């Protein structure tokens, strides 16, 4: 569930609405030179869930991962309402977004530990799918206390916790050496 935060928190700054974040969207040579060491490279799970809900990720200045997260959730929602034979195009778009996330992270960060082998884009895609399913079950269940509803939200909470660990395994910035 998205919990609004005051404008002065790191969550607000990382959403892309704070001008200190703009340097990450500038020319490539500026990305590493002016990186904020006190701020994580990746959005936290609050921001991902906010993007899945459609609260952030719709502005060009928003963090790229939150923009792609929002798009993944929208594609999962569209997939839910599409006949099974017509989902090929949706799945291709999802695969592209997963690749965008992976390439964005790999071009800006040095992975640490197990994160080196993981596709963070695939993790975001799975979280988006779990979120869409959990919301669907919450809206369609006869009782909110239904075990399926609880299980879906519990799974999403576990995935959010896992995202925290995976995101902590990514260290930025990748330093480019000039010859």
PDB file of C-alpha atoms in Angstrom:
ATOM      1  CA  UNK A   1       0.000   0.000   0.000  1.00  0.00           C
ATOM      2  CA  UNK A   2       1.289   3.459  -0.855  1.00  0.00           C
ATOM      3  CA  UNK A   3       1.780   5.740   2.107  1.00  0.00           C
ATOM      4  CA  UNK A   4       2.179   9.430   1.200  1.00  0.00           C
ATOM      5  CA  UNK A   5       5.376  10.966   2.488  1.00  0.00           C
ATOM      6  CA  UNK A   6       6.184  14.609   3.202  1.00  0.00           C
ATOM      7  CA  UNK A   7       8.197  16.448   0.551  1.00  0.00           C
ATOM      8  CA  UNK A   8      11.333  16.563   2.661  1.00  0.00           C
ATOM      9  CA  UNK A   9      11.936  12.807   2.856  1.00  0.00           C
ATOM     10  CA  UNK A  10      14.367  10.788   0.741  1.00  0.00           C
ATOM     11  CA  UNK A  11      11.337   9.007  -0.738  1.00  0.00           C
ATOM     12  CA  UNK A  12      10.118  12.268  -2.227  1.00  0.00           C
ATOM     13  CA  UNK A  13      13.559  13.161  -3.553  1.00  0.00           C
ATOM     14  CA  UNK A  14      14.014   9.746  -5.147  1.00  0.00           C
ATOM     15  CA  UNK A  15      10.638  10.043  -6.860  1.00  0.00           C
ATOM     16  CA  UNK A  16      12.275  12.474  -9.248  1.00  0.00           C
ATOM     17  CA  UNK A  17      10.348  15.531  -8.177  1.00  0.00           C
ATOM     18  CA  UNK A  18      13.299  17.039  -6.344  1.00  0.00           C
ATOM     19  CA  UNK A  19      15.743  18.930  -8.537  1.00  0.00           C
ATOM     20  CA  UNK A  20      18.726  17.198  -6.929  1.00  0.00           C
ATOM     21  CA  UNK A  21      17.722  14.052  -8.798  1.00  0.00           C
ATOM     22  CA  UNK A  22      17.847  15.717 -12.226  1.00  0.00           C
ATOM     23  CA  UNK A  23      21.571  15.117 -12.610  1.00  0.00           C
ATOM     24  CA  UNK A  24      20.924  11.403 -13.101  1.00  0.00           C
ATOM     25  CA  UNK A  25      19.033  12.177 -16.280  1.00  0.00           C
ATOM     26  CA  UNK A  26      21.705  14.457 -17.731  1.00  0.00           C
ATOM     27  CA  UNK A  27      24.516  13.626 -20.138  1.00  0.00           C
ATOM     28  CA  UNK A  28      26.451  10.446 -19.489  1.00  0.00           C
ATOM     29  CA  UNK A  29      29.557  12.252 -18.314  1.00  0.00           C
ATOM     30  CA  UNK A  30      27.544  14.079 -15.636  1.00  0.00           C
ATOM     31  CA  UNK A  31      25.950  10.926 -14.210  1.00  0.00           C
ATOM     32  CA  UNK A  32      29.003   9.615 -12.474  1.00  0.00           C
ATOM     33  CA  UNK A  33      30.674  12.908 -11.730  1.00  0.00           C
ATOM     34  CA  UNK A  34      27.821  14.347  -9.690  1.00  0.00           C
ATOM     35  CA  UNK A  35      26.291  11.245  -8.104  1.00  0.00           C
ATOM     36  CA  UNK A  36      24.867  11.675  -4.595  1.00  0.00           C
ATOM     37  CA  UNK A  37      26.573   9.100  -2.381  1.00  0.00           C
ATOM     38  CA  UNK A  38      23.976   9.493   0.367  1.00  0.00           C
ATOM     39  CA  UNK A  39      21.120   8.396  -1.899  1.00  0.00           C
ATOM     40  CA  UNK A  40      20.503   4.898  -3.208  1.00  0.00           C
ATOM     41  CA  UNK A  41      20.706   4.323  -6.932  1.00  0.00           C
ATOM     42  CA  UNK A  42      17.468   2.326  -7.035  1.00  0.00           C
ATOM     43  CA  UNK A  43      14.024   3.249  -5.755  1.00  0.00           C
ATOM     44  CA  UNK A  44      12.913   1.499  -2.596  1.00  0.00           C
ATOM     45  CA  UNK A  45       9.918  -0.813  -2.363  1.00  0.00           C
ATOM     46  CA  UNK A  46       7.610   2.042  -1.313  1.00  0.00           C
ATOM     47  CA  UNK A  47       8.331   3.792  -4.580  1.00  0.00           C
ATOM     48  CA  UNK A  48       7.835   0.631  -6.622  1.00  0.00           C
ATOM     49  CA  UNK A  49       4.433   0.010  -5.027  1.00  0.00           C
ATOM     50  CA  UNK A  50       3.508   3.657  -5.547  1.00  0.00           C
ATOM     51  CA  UNK A  51       4.408   3.245  -9.215  1.00  0.00           C
ATOM     52  CA  UNK A  52       2.376   0.021  -9.466  1.00  0.00           C
ATOM     53  CA  UNK A  53      -0.595   1.937  -8.021  1.00  0.00           C
ATOM     54  CA  UNK A  54      -0.125   4.760 -10.510  1.00  0.00           C
ATOM     55  CA  UNK A  55       0.860   7.389  -7.932  1.00  0.00           C
ATOM     56  CA  UNK A  56       4.315   8.060  -9.405  1.00  0.00           C
ATOM     57  CA  UNK A  57       6.147   7.167 -12.578  1.00  0.00           C
ATOM     58  CA  UNK A  58       4.124   9.156 -15.059  1.00  0.00           C
ATOM     59  CA  UNK A  59       6.379  12.200 -15.324  1.00  0.00           C
ATOM     60  CA  UNK A  60       9.530  12.358 -17.495  1.00  0.00           C
ATOM     61  CA  UNK A  61      11.564  13.571 -14.508  1.00  0.00           C
ATOM     62  CA  UNK A  62      10.547  10.567 -12.362  1.00  0.00           C
ATOM     63  CA  UNK A  63      13.130   7.885 -11.686  1.00  0.00           C
ATOM     64  CA  UNK A  64      13.400   5.666 -14.780  1.00  0.00           C
ATOM     65  CA  UNK A  65      12.886   2.480 -12.769  1.00  0.00           C
ATOM     66  CA  UNK A  66       9.633   3.829 -11.306  1.00  0.00           C
ATOM     67  CA  UNK A  67       8.463   4.830 -14.793  1.00  0.00           C
ATOM     68  CA  UNK A  68       9.168   1.333 -16.112  1.00  0.00           C
ATOM     69  CA  UNK A  69       7.633  -0.216 -12.985  1.00  0.00           C
ATOM     70  CA  UNK A  70       4.437   1.686 -13.579  1.00  0.00           C
ATOM     71  CA  UNK A  71       4.409   0.587 -17.222  1.00  0.00           C
ATOM     72  CA  UNK A  72       4.932  -3.044 -16.192  1.00  0.00           C
ATOM     73  CA  UNK A  73       1.976  -2.891 -13.804  1.00  0.00           C
ATOM     74  CA  UNK A  74      -0.182  -1.354 -16.530  1.00  0.00           C
ATOM     75  CA  UNK A  75       0.832  -4.132 -18.914  1.00  0.00           C
ATOM     76  CA  UNK A  76       0.017  -6.801 -16.314  1.00  0.00           C
ATOM     77  CA  UNK A  77      -3.371  -5.188 -15.788  1.00  0.00           C
ATOM     78  CA  UNK A  78      -3.946  -5.108 -19.539  1.00  0.00           C
ATOM     79  CA  UNK A  79      -2.833  -8.747 -19.779  1.00  0.00           C
ATOM     80  CA  UNK A  80      -5.381  -9.703 -17.104  1.00  0.00           C
ATOM     81  CA  UNK A  81      -8.174  -8.267 -19.267  1.00  0.00           C
ATOM     82  CA  UNK A  82      -6.941  -9.708 -22.576  1.00  0.00           C
ATOM     83  CA  UNK A  83      -7.810 -13.092 -24.035  1.00  0.00           C
ATOM     84  CA  UNK A  84      -4.993 -15.601 -23.570  1.00  0.00           C
ATOM     85  CA  UNK A  85      -4.231 -15.819 -27.308  1.00  0.00           C
ATOM     86  CA  UNK A  86      -3.699 -12.069 -27.587  1.00  0.00           C
ATOM     87  CA  UNK A  87      -1.033 -11.581 -24.900  1.00  0.00           C
ATOM     88  CA  UNK A  88       2.066 -12.064 -27.090  1.00  0.00           C
ATOM     89  CA  UNK A  89       2.482  -8.366 -27.795  1.00  0.00           C
ATOM     90  CA  UNK A  90       2.018  -7.503 -24.134  1.00  0.00           C
ATOM     91  CA  UNK A  91       4.637 -10.041 -23.109  1.00  0.00           C
ATOM     92  CA  UNK A  92       7.082  -8.657 -25.693  1.00  0.00           C
ATOM     93  CA  UNK A  93       6.635  -5.162 -24.256  1.00  0.00           C
ATOM     94  CA  UNK A  94       7.167  -6.520 -20.750  1.00  0.00           C
ATOM     95  CA  UNK A  95      10.378  -8.223 -21.873  1.00  0.00           C
ATOM     96  CA  UNK A  96      11.593  -4.930 -23.344  1.00  0.00           C
ATOM     97  CA  UNK A  97      10.896  -3.091 -20.095  1.00  0.00           C
ATOM     98  CA  UNK A  98      12.725  -5.766 -18.101  1.00  0.00           C
ATOM     99  CA  UNK A  99      15.701  -5.296 -20.430  1.00  0.00           C
ATOM    100  CA  UNK A 100      15.520  -1.502 -20.042  1.00  0.00           C
ATOM    101  CA  UNK A 101      15.687  -1.832 -16.257  1.00  0.00           C
ATOM    102  CA  UNK A 102      18.580  -4.287 -16.392  1.00  0.00           C
ATOM    103  CA  UNK A 103      20.543  -2.161 -18.845  1.00  0.00           C
ATOM    104  CA  UNK A 104      19.883   1.022 -16.870  1.00  0.00           C
ATOM    105  CA  UNK A 105      21.143  -0.574 -13.675  1.00  0.00           C
ATOM    106  CA  UNK A 106      24.152  -2.257 -15.269  1.00  0.00           C
ATOM    107  CA  UNK A 107      25.245   0.965 -16.974  1.00  0.00           C
ATOM    108  CA  UNK A 108      25.178   2.939 -13.715  1.00  0.00           C
ATOM    109  CA  UNK A 109      26.153   0.569 -10.969  1.00  0.00           C
ATOM    110  CA  UNK A 110      28.593  -2.036  -9.851  1.00  0.00           C
ATOM    111  CA  UNK A 111      26.671  -5.043  -8.551  1.00  0.00           C
ATOM    112  CA  UNK A 112      27.761  -6.578  -5.286  1.00  0.00           C
ATOM    113  CA  UNK A 113      27.379 -10.238  -4.385  1.00  0.00           C
ATOM    114  CA  UNK A 114      24.388 -12.216  -5.649  1.00  0.00           C
ATOM    115  CA  UNK A 115      22.846  -9.177  -7.342  1.00  0.00           C
ATOM    116  CA  UNK A 116      25.426  -9.612 -10.098  1.00  0.00           C
ATOM    117  CA  UNK A 117      23.576 -12.628 -11.518  1.00  0.00           C
ATOM    118  CA  UNK A 118      20.015 -11.467 -10.903  1.00  0.00           C
ATOM    119  CA  UNK A 119      17.793  -9.644 -13.333  1.00  0.00           C
ATOM    120  CA  UNK A 120      16.405  -6.762 -11.321  1.00  0.00           C
ATOM    121  CA  UNK A 121      14.035  -6.060 -14.189  1.00  0.00           C
ATOM    122  CA  UNK A 122      12.573  -9.555 -13.807  1.00  0.00           C
ATOM    123  CA  UNK A 123      12.162  -8.936 -10.078  1.00  0.00           C
ATOM    124  CA  UNK A 124      10.256  -5.703 -10.764  1.00  0.00           C
ATOM    125  CA  UNK A 125       8.125  -7.496 -13.367  1.00  0.00           C
ATOM    126  CA  UNK A 126       7.245 -10.257 -10.891  1.00  0.00           C
ATOM    127  CA  UNK A 127       6.408  -7.665  -8.232  1.00  0.00           C
ATOM    128  CA  UNK A 128       4.175  -5.800 -10.686  1.00  0.00           C
ATOM    129  CA  UNK A 129       2.360  -9.045 -11.531  1.00  0.00           C
ATOM    130  CA  UNK A 130       1.933  -9.881  -7.838  1.00  0.00           C
ATOM    131  CA  UNK A 131       0.604  -6.403  -7.110  1.00  0.00           C
ATOM    132  CA  UNK A 132      -1.957  -6.539  -9.925  1.00  0.00           C
ATOM    133  CA  UNK A 133      -3.092  -9.980  -8.754  1.00  0.00           C
ATOM    134  CA  UNK A 134      -3.350  -8.883  -5.111  1.00  0.00           C
ATOM    135  CA  UNK A 135      -5.409  -5.824  -5.998  1.00  0.00           C
ATOM    136  CA  UNK A 136      -7.649  -7.916  -8.261  1.00  0.00           C
ATOM    137  CA  UNK A 137      -8.269 -10.446  -5.498  1.00  0.00           C
ATOM    138  CA  UNK A 138      -8.961  -7.701  -2.977  1.00  0.00           C
ATOM    139  CA  UNK A 139     -11.554  -6.146  -5.288  1.00  0.00           C
ATOM    140  CA  UNK A 140     -13.249  -9.383  -6.310  1.00  0.00           C
ATOM    141  CA  UNK A 141     -13.184 -11.523  -3.161  1.00  0.00           C
ATOM    142  CA  UNK A 142     -16.446 -12.106  -1.365  1.00  0.00           C
ATOM    143  CA  UNK A 143     -14.681 -11.378   1.924  1.00  0.00           C
ATOM    144  CA  UNK A 144     -11.543  -9.325   2.420  1.00  0.00           C
ATOM    145  CA  UNK A 145     -10.465 -11.901   4.994  1.00  0.00           C
ATOM    146  CA  UNK A 146     -10.361 -14.588   2.276  1.00  0.00           C
ATOM    147  CA  UNK A 147      -7.209 -16.731   2.494  1.00  0.00           C
ATOM    148  CA  UNK A 148      -6.334 -16.083  -1.172  1.00  0.00           C
ATOM    149  CA  UNK A 149      -6.377 -12.323  -0.579  1.00  0.00           C
ATOM    150  CA  UNK A 150      -4.146 -12.688   2.455  1.00  0.00           C
ATOM    151  CA  UNK A 151      -1.746 -14.997   0.596  1.00  0.00           C
ATOM    152  CA  UNK A 152      -1.479 -12.609  -2.370  1.00  0.00           C
ATOM    153  CA  UNK A 153      -0.672  -9.612  -0.172  1.00  0.00           C
ATOM    154  CA  UNK A 154       1.727 -11.672   1.927  1.00  0.00           C
ATOM    155  CA  UNK A 155       3.573 -12.726  -1.232  1.00  0.00           C
ATOM    156  CA  UNK A 156       3.807  -9.104  -2.353  1.00  0.00           C
ATOM    157  CA  UNK A 157       5.161  -8.116   1.071  1.00  0.00           C
ATOM    158  CA  UNK A 158       7.800 -10.844   0.832  1.00  0.00           C
ATOM    159  CA  UNK A 159       8.764  -9.641  -2.625  1.00  0.00           C
ATOM    160  CA  UNK A 160       9.032  -6.050  -1.374  1.00  0.00           C
ATOM    161  CA  UNK A 161      11.319  -7.247   1.397  1.00  0.00           C
ATOM    162  CA  UNK A 162      13.381  -9.163  -1.145  1.00  0.00           C
ATOM    163  CA  UNK A 163      13.638  -6.048  -3.312  1.00  0.00           C
ATOM    164  CA  UNK A 164      15.191  -4.216  -0.380  1.00  0.00           C
ATOM    165  CA  UNK A 165      17.899  -6.861  -0.132  1.00  0.00           C
ATOM    166  CA  UNK A 166      18.498  -6.954  -3.884  1.00  0.00           C
ATOM    167  CA  UNK A 167      18.621  -3.172  -4.207  1.00  0.00           C
ATOM    168  CA  UNK A 168      21.133  -3.029  -1.356  1.00  0.00           C
ATOM    169  CA  UNK A 169      23.316  -5.371  -3.398  1.00  0.00           C
ATOM    170  CA  UNK A 170      23.689  -2.765  -6.119  1.00  0.00           C
ATOM    171  CA  UNK A 171      26.335  -0.144  -5.574  1.00  0.00           C
ATOM    172  CA  UNK A 172      26.666   2.952  -7.749  1.00  0.00           C
ATOM    173  CA  UNK A 173      28.108   4.650  -9.554  1.00  0.00           C
ATOM    174  CA  UNK A 174      30.041   2.749 -12.149  1.00  0.00           C
ATOM    175  CA  UNK A 175      33.179   4.824 -12.626  1.00  0.00           C
ATOM    176  CA  UNK A 176      34.177   5.355 -16.220  1.00  0.00           C
ATOM    177  CA  UNK A 177      37.865   5.832 -16.757  1.00  0.00           C
ATOM    178  CA  UNK A 178      39.051   7.958 -19.613  1.00  0.00           C
ATOM    179  CA  UNK A 179      42.137   6.955 -21.570  1.00  0.00           C
TER     180      UNK A 179
END
